[in-house]
Amino acid sequence: MNLILLGAPGAGKGTQSQTLVDRLSLKQISTGDILRKAVSEETALGLKAREFMDSGNLVPDDVMIGIISERINKPDCQNGIILDGFPRTVEQARALDSMLEKLVKKLDAVVYFDVPESELIARMLSRSAKENRSDDNMQTIQNRLQVFKEKTGQLIGYYQEKGKLISLDGTGTPEAVQSRLFAALGL
Ligand code: AMP
């Protein structure tokens, strides 16, 4: 199964990816985690990405498309993947369509976690206390939410038109969201 988890920052994509990995042995690909690792290792990618991440802006499409096209070709993706944090723009979504086509892989579903802004902000602030993420501060959070509305939000319509979108109530505890998610996927 190949899935995309779509949602604003703080919507629970990372948490729910983990529940699906445990249940379905899919490979989770989190572009945020890939970038954070590159930043901490100070690789060329990390040095390039850091400024965008710290301000809450998107890393350029060509960089992200390059990362994903290399990653999904690896043998550990053969059982299926969960994309967490990619695509975030229509250009990334189009590039992903052609990558999957070339690999003869099918996109099964795009799950959109719908969470109101007040709950997103509360979750990110509580995460910042626990995980010390440099982009979970109020100013960057506001910008990330704005970027989601302006750019990533378009993907809801994009995948709806393709008949791939599953829209889910993402509010409440991780356990409550997990049971809605599993029910929606027929698990
Ligand atoms: P995340 O952990 O998914 O919230 O990502 C953290 C940050 O990494 C984002 O605010 C962006 O700066 C960057 N990032 C992650 N995924 C992408 C993507 N697909 N396109 C552009 N930037 C991304």
mmCIF file of C-alpha atoms and ligand atoms in Angstrom:
data_model
loop_
_atom_site.group_PDB
_atom_site.id
_atom_site.type_symbol
_atom_site.label_atom_id
_atom_site.label_comp_id
_atom_site.label_asym_id
_atom_site.label_seq_id
_atom_site.Cartn_x
_atom_site.Cartn_y
_atom_site.Cartn_z
ATOM 1 C CA MET A 1 0.000 0.000 0.000
ATOM 2 C CA ASN A 2 1.272 3.480 -0.843
ATOM 3 C CA LEU A 3 -0.170 6.336 1.191
ATOM 4 C CA ILE A 4 0.254 10.050 1.583
ATOM 5 C CA LEU A 5 -0.533 11.682 4.922
ATOM 6 C CA LEU A 6 -1.609 15.256 4.372
ATOM 7 C CA GLY A 7 -2.260 17.899 6.992
ATOM 8 C CA ALA A 8 -1.114 21.156 8.482
ATOM 9 C CA PRO A 9 1.896 21.180 10.795
ATOM 10 C CA GLY A 10 0.818 19.612 14.084
ATOM 11 C CA ALA A 11 -2.025 17.642 12.467
ATOM 12 C CA GLY A 12 -0.597 14.304 13.626
ATOM 13 C CA LYS A 13 0.994 12.980 10.418
ATOM 14 C CA GLY A 14 4.136 11.739 12.179
ATOM 15 C CA THR A 15 2.251 10.127 15.064
ATOM 16 C CA GLN A 16 -0.219 8.354 12.794
ATOM 17 C CA SER A 17 2.530 7.257 10.378
ATOM 18 C CA GLN A 18 4.035 5.317 13.240
ATOM 19 C CA THR A 19 0.764 3.482 13.944
ATOM 20 C CA LEU A 20 0.565 2.487 10.257
ATOM 21 C CA VAL A 21 4.202 1.372 10.166
ATOM 22 C CA ASP A 22 3.530 -0.899 13.150
ATOM 23 C CA ARG A 23 0.375 -2.309 11.611
ATOM 24 C CA LEU A 24 1.254 -2.632 7.924
ATOM 25 C CA SER A 25 5.083 -2.811 7.762
ATOM 26 C CA LEU A 26 5.172 0.120 5.388
ATOM 27 C CA LYS A 27 8.233 2.358 5.133
ATOM 28 C CA GLN A 28 7.652 5.825 6.540
ATOM 29 C CA ILE A 29 9.353 8.618 4.627
ATOM 30 C CA SER A 30 9.270 11.870 6.558
ATOM 31 C CA THR A 31 10.842 14.708 4.628
ATOM 32 C CA GLY A 32 10.966 16.800 7.831
ATOM 33 C CA ASP A 33 13.003 14.049 9.570
ATOM 34 C CA ILE A 34 15.324 13.694 6.547
ATOM 35 C CA LEU A 35 15.935 17.448 6.561
ATOM 36 C CA ARG A 36 16.395 17.682 10.365
ATOM 37 C CA LYS A 37 19.015 14.894 10.183
ATOM 38 C CA ALA A 38 20.826 16.726 7.361
ATOM 39 C CA VAL A 39 20.788 19.952 9.394
ATOM 40 C CA SER A 40 22.205 18.247 12.491
ATOM 41 C CA GLU A 41 24.920 16.539 10.425
ATOM 42 C CA GLU A 42 25.668 19.830 8.659
ATOM 43 C CA THR A 43 25.625 18.231 5.210
ATOM 44 C CA ALA A 44 25.341 20.380 2.068
ATOM 45 C CA LEU A 45 21.586 19.692 2.048
ATOM 46 C CA GLY A 46 21.309 20.641 5.715
ATOM 47 C CA LEU A 47 23.158 23.902 5.234
ATOM 48 C CA LYS A 48 20.848 24.769 2.358
ATOM 49 C CA ALA A 49 17.628 23.729 4.121
ATOM 50 C CA ARG A 50 18.222 25.250 7.540
ATOM 51 C CA GLU A 51 17.248 28.841 6.756
ATOM 52 C CA PHE A 52 13.970 27.801 5.120
ATOM 53 C CA MET A 53 13.072 25.518 8.006
ATOM 54 C CA ASP A 54 13.933 27.998 10.751
ATOM 55 C CA SER A 55 11.705 30.625 9.172
ATOM 56 C CA GLY A 56 8.871 28.163 8.537
ATOM 57 C CA ASN A 57 9.158 28.384 4.749
ATOM 58 C CA LEU A 58 9.284 25.519 2.291
ATOM 59 C CA VAL A 59 12.567 24.130 1.032
ATOM 60 C CA PRO A 60 12.594 24.600 -2.775
ATOM 61 C CA ASP A 61 10.673 22.047 -4.844
ATOM 62 C CA ASP A 62 13.657 20.883 -6.913
ATOM 63 C CA VAL A 63 15.572 19.959 -3.742
ATOM 64 C CA MET A 64 12.612 18.071 -2.247
ATOM 65 C CA ILE A 65 11.749 16.272 -5.492
ATOM 66 C CA GLY A 66 15.398 15.154 -5.774
ATOM 67 C CA ILE A 67 15.349 13.752 -2.220
ATOM 68 C CA ILE A 68 12.126 11.802 -2.744
ATOM 69 C CA SER A 69 12.975 10.412 -6.162
ATOM 70 C CA GLU A 70 16.190 8.985 -4.757
ATOM 71 C CA ARG A 71 14.497 7.678 -1.597
ATOM 72 C CA ILE A 72 11.534 5.860 -3.115
ATOM 73 C CA ASN A 73 13.785 3.919 -5.465
ATOM 74 C CA LYS A 74 15.434 2.112 -2.545
ATOM 75 C CA PRO A 75 14.604 -1.578 -1.962
ATOM 76 C CA ASP A 76 13.099 -0.932 1.512
ATOM 77 C CA CYS A 77 10.213 0.881 -0.195
ATOM 78 C CA GLN A 78 9.078 -2.166 -2.140
ATOM 79 C CA ASN A 79 6.421 -3.220 0.406
ATOM 80 C CA GLY A 80 4.824 0.179 0.271
ATOM 81 C CA ILE A 81 5.410 3.650 1.629
ATOM 82 C CA ILE A 82 3.848 6.293 3.813
ATOM 83 C CA LEU A 83 4.780 9.758 2.704
ATOM 84 C CA ASP A 84 4.707 12.094 5.703
ATOM 85 C CA GLY A 85 5.273 15.733 4.775
ATOM 86 C CA PHE A 86 5.592 15.249 1.001
ATOM 87 C CA PRO A 87 4.171 16.517 -1.318
ATOM 88 C CA ARG A 88 3.574 20.038 0.003
ATOM 89 C CA THR A 89 3.032 21.861 -3.302
ATOM 90 C CA VAL A 90 1.226 21.065 -6.549
ATOM 91 C CA GLU A 91 4.596 20.923 -8.319
ATOM 92 C CA GLN A 92 5.792 18.266 -5.857
ATOM 93 C CA ALA A 93 2.518 16.334 -6.307
ATOM 94 C CA ARG A 94 2.892 16.338 -10.105
ATOM 95 C CA ALA A 95 6.505 15.184 -9.833
ATOM 96 C CA LEU A 96 5.423 12.392 -7.479
ATOM 97 C CA ASP A 97 2.743 11.251 -9.950
ATOM 98 C CA SER A 98 5.332 10.797 -12.664
ATOM 99 C CA MET A 99 7.830 9.106 -10.324
ATOM 100 C CA LEU A 100 5.208 6.556 -9.225
ATOM 101 C CA GLU A 101 4.143 5.989 -12.807
ATOM 102 C CA LYS A 102 7.728 5.228 -13.832
ATOM 103 C CA LEU A 103 8.112 2.812 -10.924
ATOM 104 C CA VAL A 104 4.737 1.231 -11.779
ATOM 105 C CA LYS A 105 3.540 1.973 -8.259
ATOM 106 C CA LYS A 106 -0.004 2.982 -7.434
ATOM 107 C CA LEU A 107 -1.052 5.626 -4.951
ATOM 108 C CA ASP A 108 -3.756 3.992 -2.834
ATOM 109 C CA ALA A 109 -5.000 6.933 -0.784
ATOM 110 C CA VAL A 110 -4.239 10.397 0.510
ATOM 111 C CA VAL A 111 -5.410 10.864 4.079
ATOM 112 C CA TYR A 112 -6.091 14.458 5.070
ATOM 113 C CA PHE A 113 -6.156 15.144 8.818
ATOM 114 C CA ASP A 114 -8.510 18.032 9.436
ATOM 115 C CA VAL A 115 -7.660 19.900 12.670
ATOM 116 C CA PRO A 116 -8.703 23.452 13.628
ATOM 117 C CA GLU A 117 -5.959 26.034 13.921
ATOM 118 C CA SER A 118 -6.314 26.505 17.696
ATOM 119 C CA GLU A 119 -5.655 22.799 18.281
ATOM 120 C CA LEU A 120 -2.709 22.787 15.830
ATOM 121 C CA ILE A 121 -1.069 25.659 17.683
ATOM 122 C CA ALA A 122 -1.624 24.045 21.103
ATOM 123 C CA ARG A 123 -0.093 20.753 19.862
ATOM 124 C CA MET A 124 2.967 22.440 18.341
ATOM 125 C CA LEU A 125 3.618 24.473 21.474
ATOM 126 C CA SER A 126 3.388 21.358 23.614
ATOM 127 C CA ARG A 127 5.718 19.513 21.186
ATOM 128 C CA SER A 128 8.243 22.329 21.416
ATOM 129 C CA ALA A 129 8.440 21.796 25.180
ATOM 130 C CA LYS A 130 9.038 18.052 24.690
ATOM 131 C CA GLU A 131 11.169 17.758 21.557
ATOM 132 C CA ASN A 132 12.971 21.081 21.428
ATOM 133 C CA ARG A 133 12.234 21.592 17.715
ATOM 134 C CA SER A 134 13.650 24.930 16.662
ATOM 135 C CA ASP A 135 10.682 25.637 14.356
ATOM 136 C CA ASP A 136 8.016 25.075 17.035
ATOM 137 C CA ASN A 137 8.047 28.678 18.272
ATOM 138 C CA MET A 138 5.101 31.045 17.916
ATOM 139 C CA GLN A 139 6.436 33.182 15.064
ATOM 140 C CA THR A 140 7.523 30.218 12.934
ATOM 141 C CA ILE A 141 4.323 28.331 13.747
ATOM 142 C CA GLN A 142 2.217 31.214 12.384
ATOM 143 C CA ASN A 143 4.232 31.240 9.175
ATOM 144 C CA ARG A 144 4.052 27.456 8.744
ATOM 145 C CA LEU A 145 0.271 27.615 9.092
ATOM 146 C CA GLN A 146 0.136 30.411 6.519
ATOM 147 C CA VAL A 147 2.340 28.437 4.104
ATOM 148 C CA PHE A 148 0.060 25.429 4.574
ATOM 149 C CA LYS A 149 -3.008 27.510 3.686
ATOM 150 C CA GLU A 150 -1.393 29.123 0.662
ATOM 151 C CA LYS A 151 0.443 26.170 -0.865
ATOM 152 C CA THR A 152 -0.220 22.751 0.650
ATOM 153 C CA GLY A 153 -3.968 23.316 1.046
ATOM 154 C CA GLN A 154 -4.291 23.161 -2.754
ATOM 155 C CA LEU A 155 -3.429 19.480 -2.597
ATOM 156 C CA ILE A 156 -6.761 18.702 -0.937
ATOM 157 C CA GLY A 157 -8.540 19.644 -4.180
ATOM 158 C CA TYR A 158 -5.803 18.077 -6.302
ATOM 159 C CA TYR A 159 -6.268 14.629 -4.757
ATOM 160 C CA GLN A 160 -10.030 14.993 -4.400
ATOM 161 C CA GLU A 161 -10.274 15.382 -8.166
ATOM 162 C CA LYS A 162 -8.256 12.206 -8.602
ATOM 163 C CA GLY A 163 -10.642 10.378 -6.276
ATOM 164 C CA LYS A 164 -7.842 9.596 -3.818
ATOM 165 C CA LEU A 165 -8.724 11.821 -0.872
ATOM 166 C CA ILE A 166 -9.899 10.494 2.489
ATOM 167 C CA SER A 167 -10.769 13.412 4.741
ATOM 168 C CA LEU A 168 -10.548 12.596 8.428
ATOM 169 C CA ASP A 169 -11.440 14.377 11.660
ATOM 170 C CA GLY A 170 -7.958 14.761 13.162
ATOM 171 C CA THR A 171 -9.018 16.211 16.514
ATOM 172 C CA GLY A 172 -8.692 14.498 19.872
ATOM 173 C CA THR A 173 -6.216 11.995 21.252
ATOM 174 C CA PRO A 174 -3.797 10.022 19.045
ATOM 175 C CA GLU A 175 -5.798 6.866 19.927
ATOM 176 C CA ALA A 176 -9.085 8.440 18.795
ATOM 177 C CA VAL A 177 -7.535 9.579 15.506
ATOM 178 C CA GLN A 178 -5.940 6.168 15.017
ATOM 179 C CA SER A 179 -9.257 4.360 15.287
ATOM 180 C CA ARG A 180 -10.862 6.732 12.751
ATOM 181 C CA LEU A 181 -7.851 6.253 10.459
ATOM 182 C CA PHE A 182 -7.900 2.444 10.631
ATOM 183 C CA ALA A 183 -11.658 2.396 10.045
ATOM 184 C CA ALA A 184 -11.307 4.694 7.021
ATOM 185 C CA LEU A 185 -8.611 2.435 5.542
ATOM 186 C CA GLY A 186 -10.608 -0.714 6.301
ATOM 187 C CA LEU A 187 -7.960 -2.042 8.718
HETATM 188 P P1 AMP B 1 7.739 18.833 9.017
HETATM 189 O O1 AMP B 1 8.506 18.075 10.041
HETATM 190 O O2 AMP B 1 7.092 17.952 7.998
HETATM 191 O O3 AMP B 1 6.767 19.815 9.620
HETATM 192 O O4 AMP B 1 8.804 19.729 8.194
HETATM 193 C C1 AMP B 1 9.609 20.691 8.834
HETATM 194 C C2 AMP B 1 10.106 21.700 7.802
HETATM 195 O O5 AMP B 1 10.879 21.036 6.797
HETATM 196 C C3 AMP B 1 9.029 22.454 7.027
HETATM 197 O O6 AMP B 1 8.529 23.580 7.729
HETATM 198 C C4 AMP B 1 9.783 22.837 5.762
HETATM 199 O O7 AMP B 1 10.654 23.927 5.989
HETATM 200 C C5 AMP B 1 10.655 21.607 5.513
HETATM 201 N N1 AMP B 1 9.970 20.595 4.663
HETATM 202 C C6 AMP B 1 9.573 19.344 5.022
HETATM 203 N N2 AMP B 1 8.992 18.705 3.995
HETATM 204 C C7 AMP B 1 8.998 19.581 2.962
HETATM 205 C C8 AMP B 1 8.510 19.536 1.619
HETATM 206 N N3 AMP B 1 7.895 18.438 1.124
HETATM 207 N N4 AMP B 1 8.691 20.636 0.835
HETATM 208 C C9 AMP B 1 9.301 21.738 1.303
HETATM 209 N N5 AMP B 1 9.773 21.869 2.552
HETATM 210 C C10 AMP B 1 9.628 20.797 3.381
#
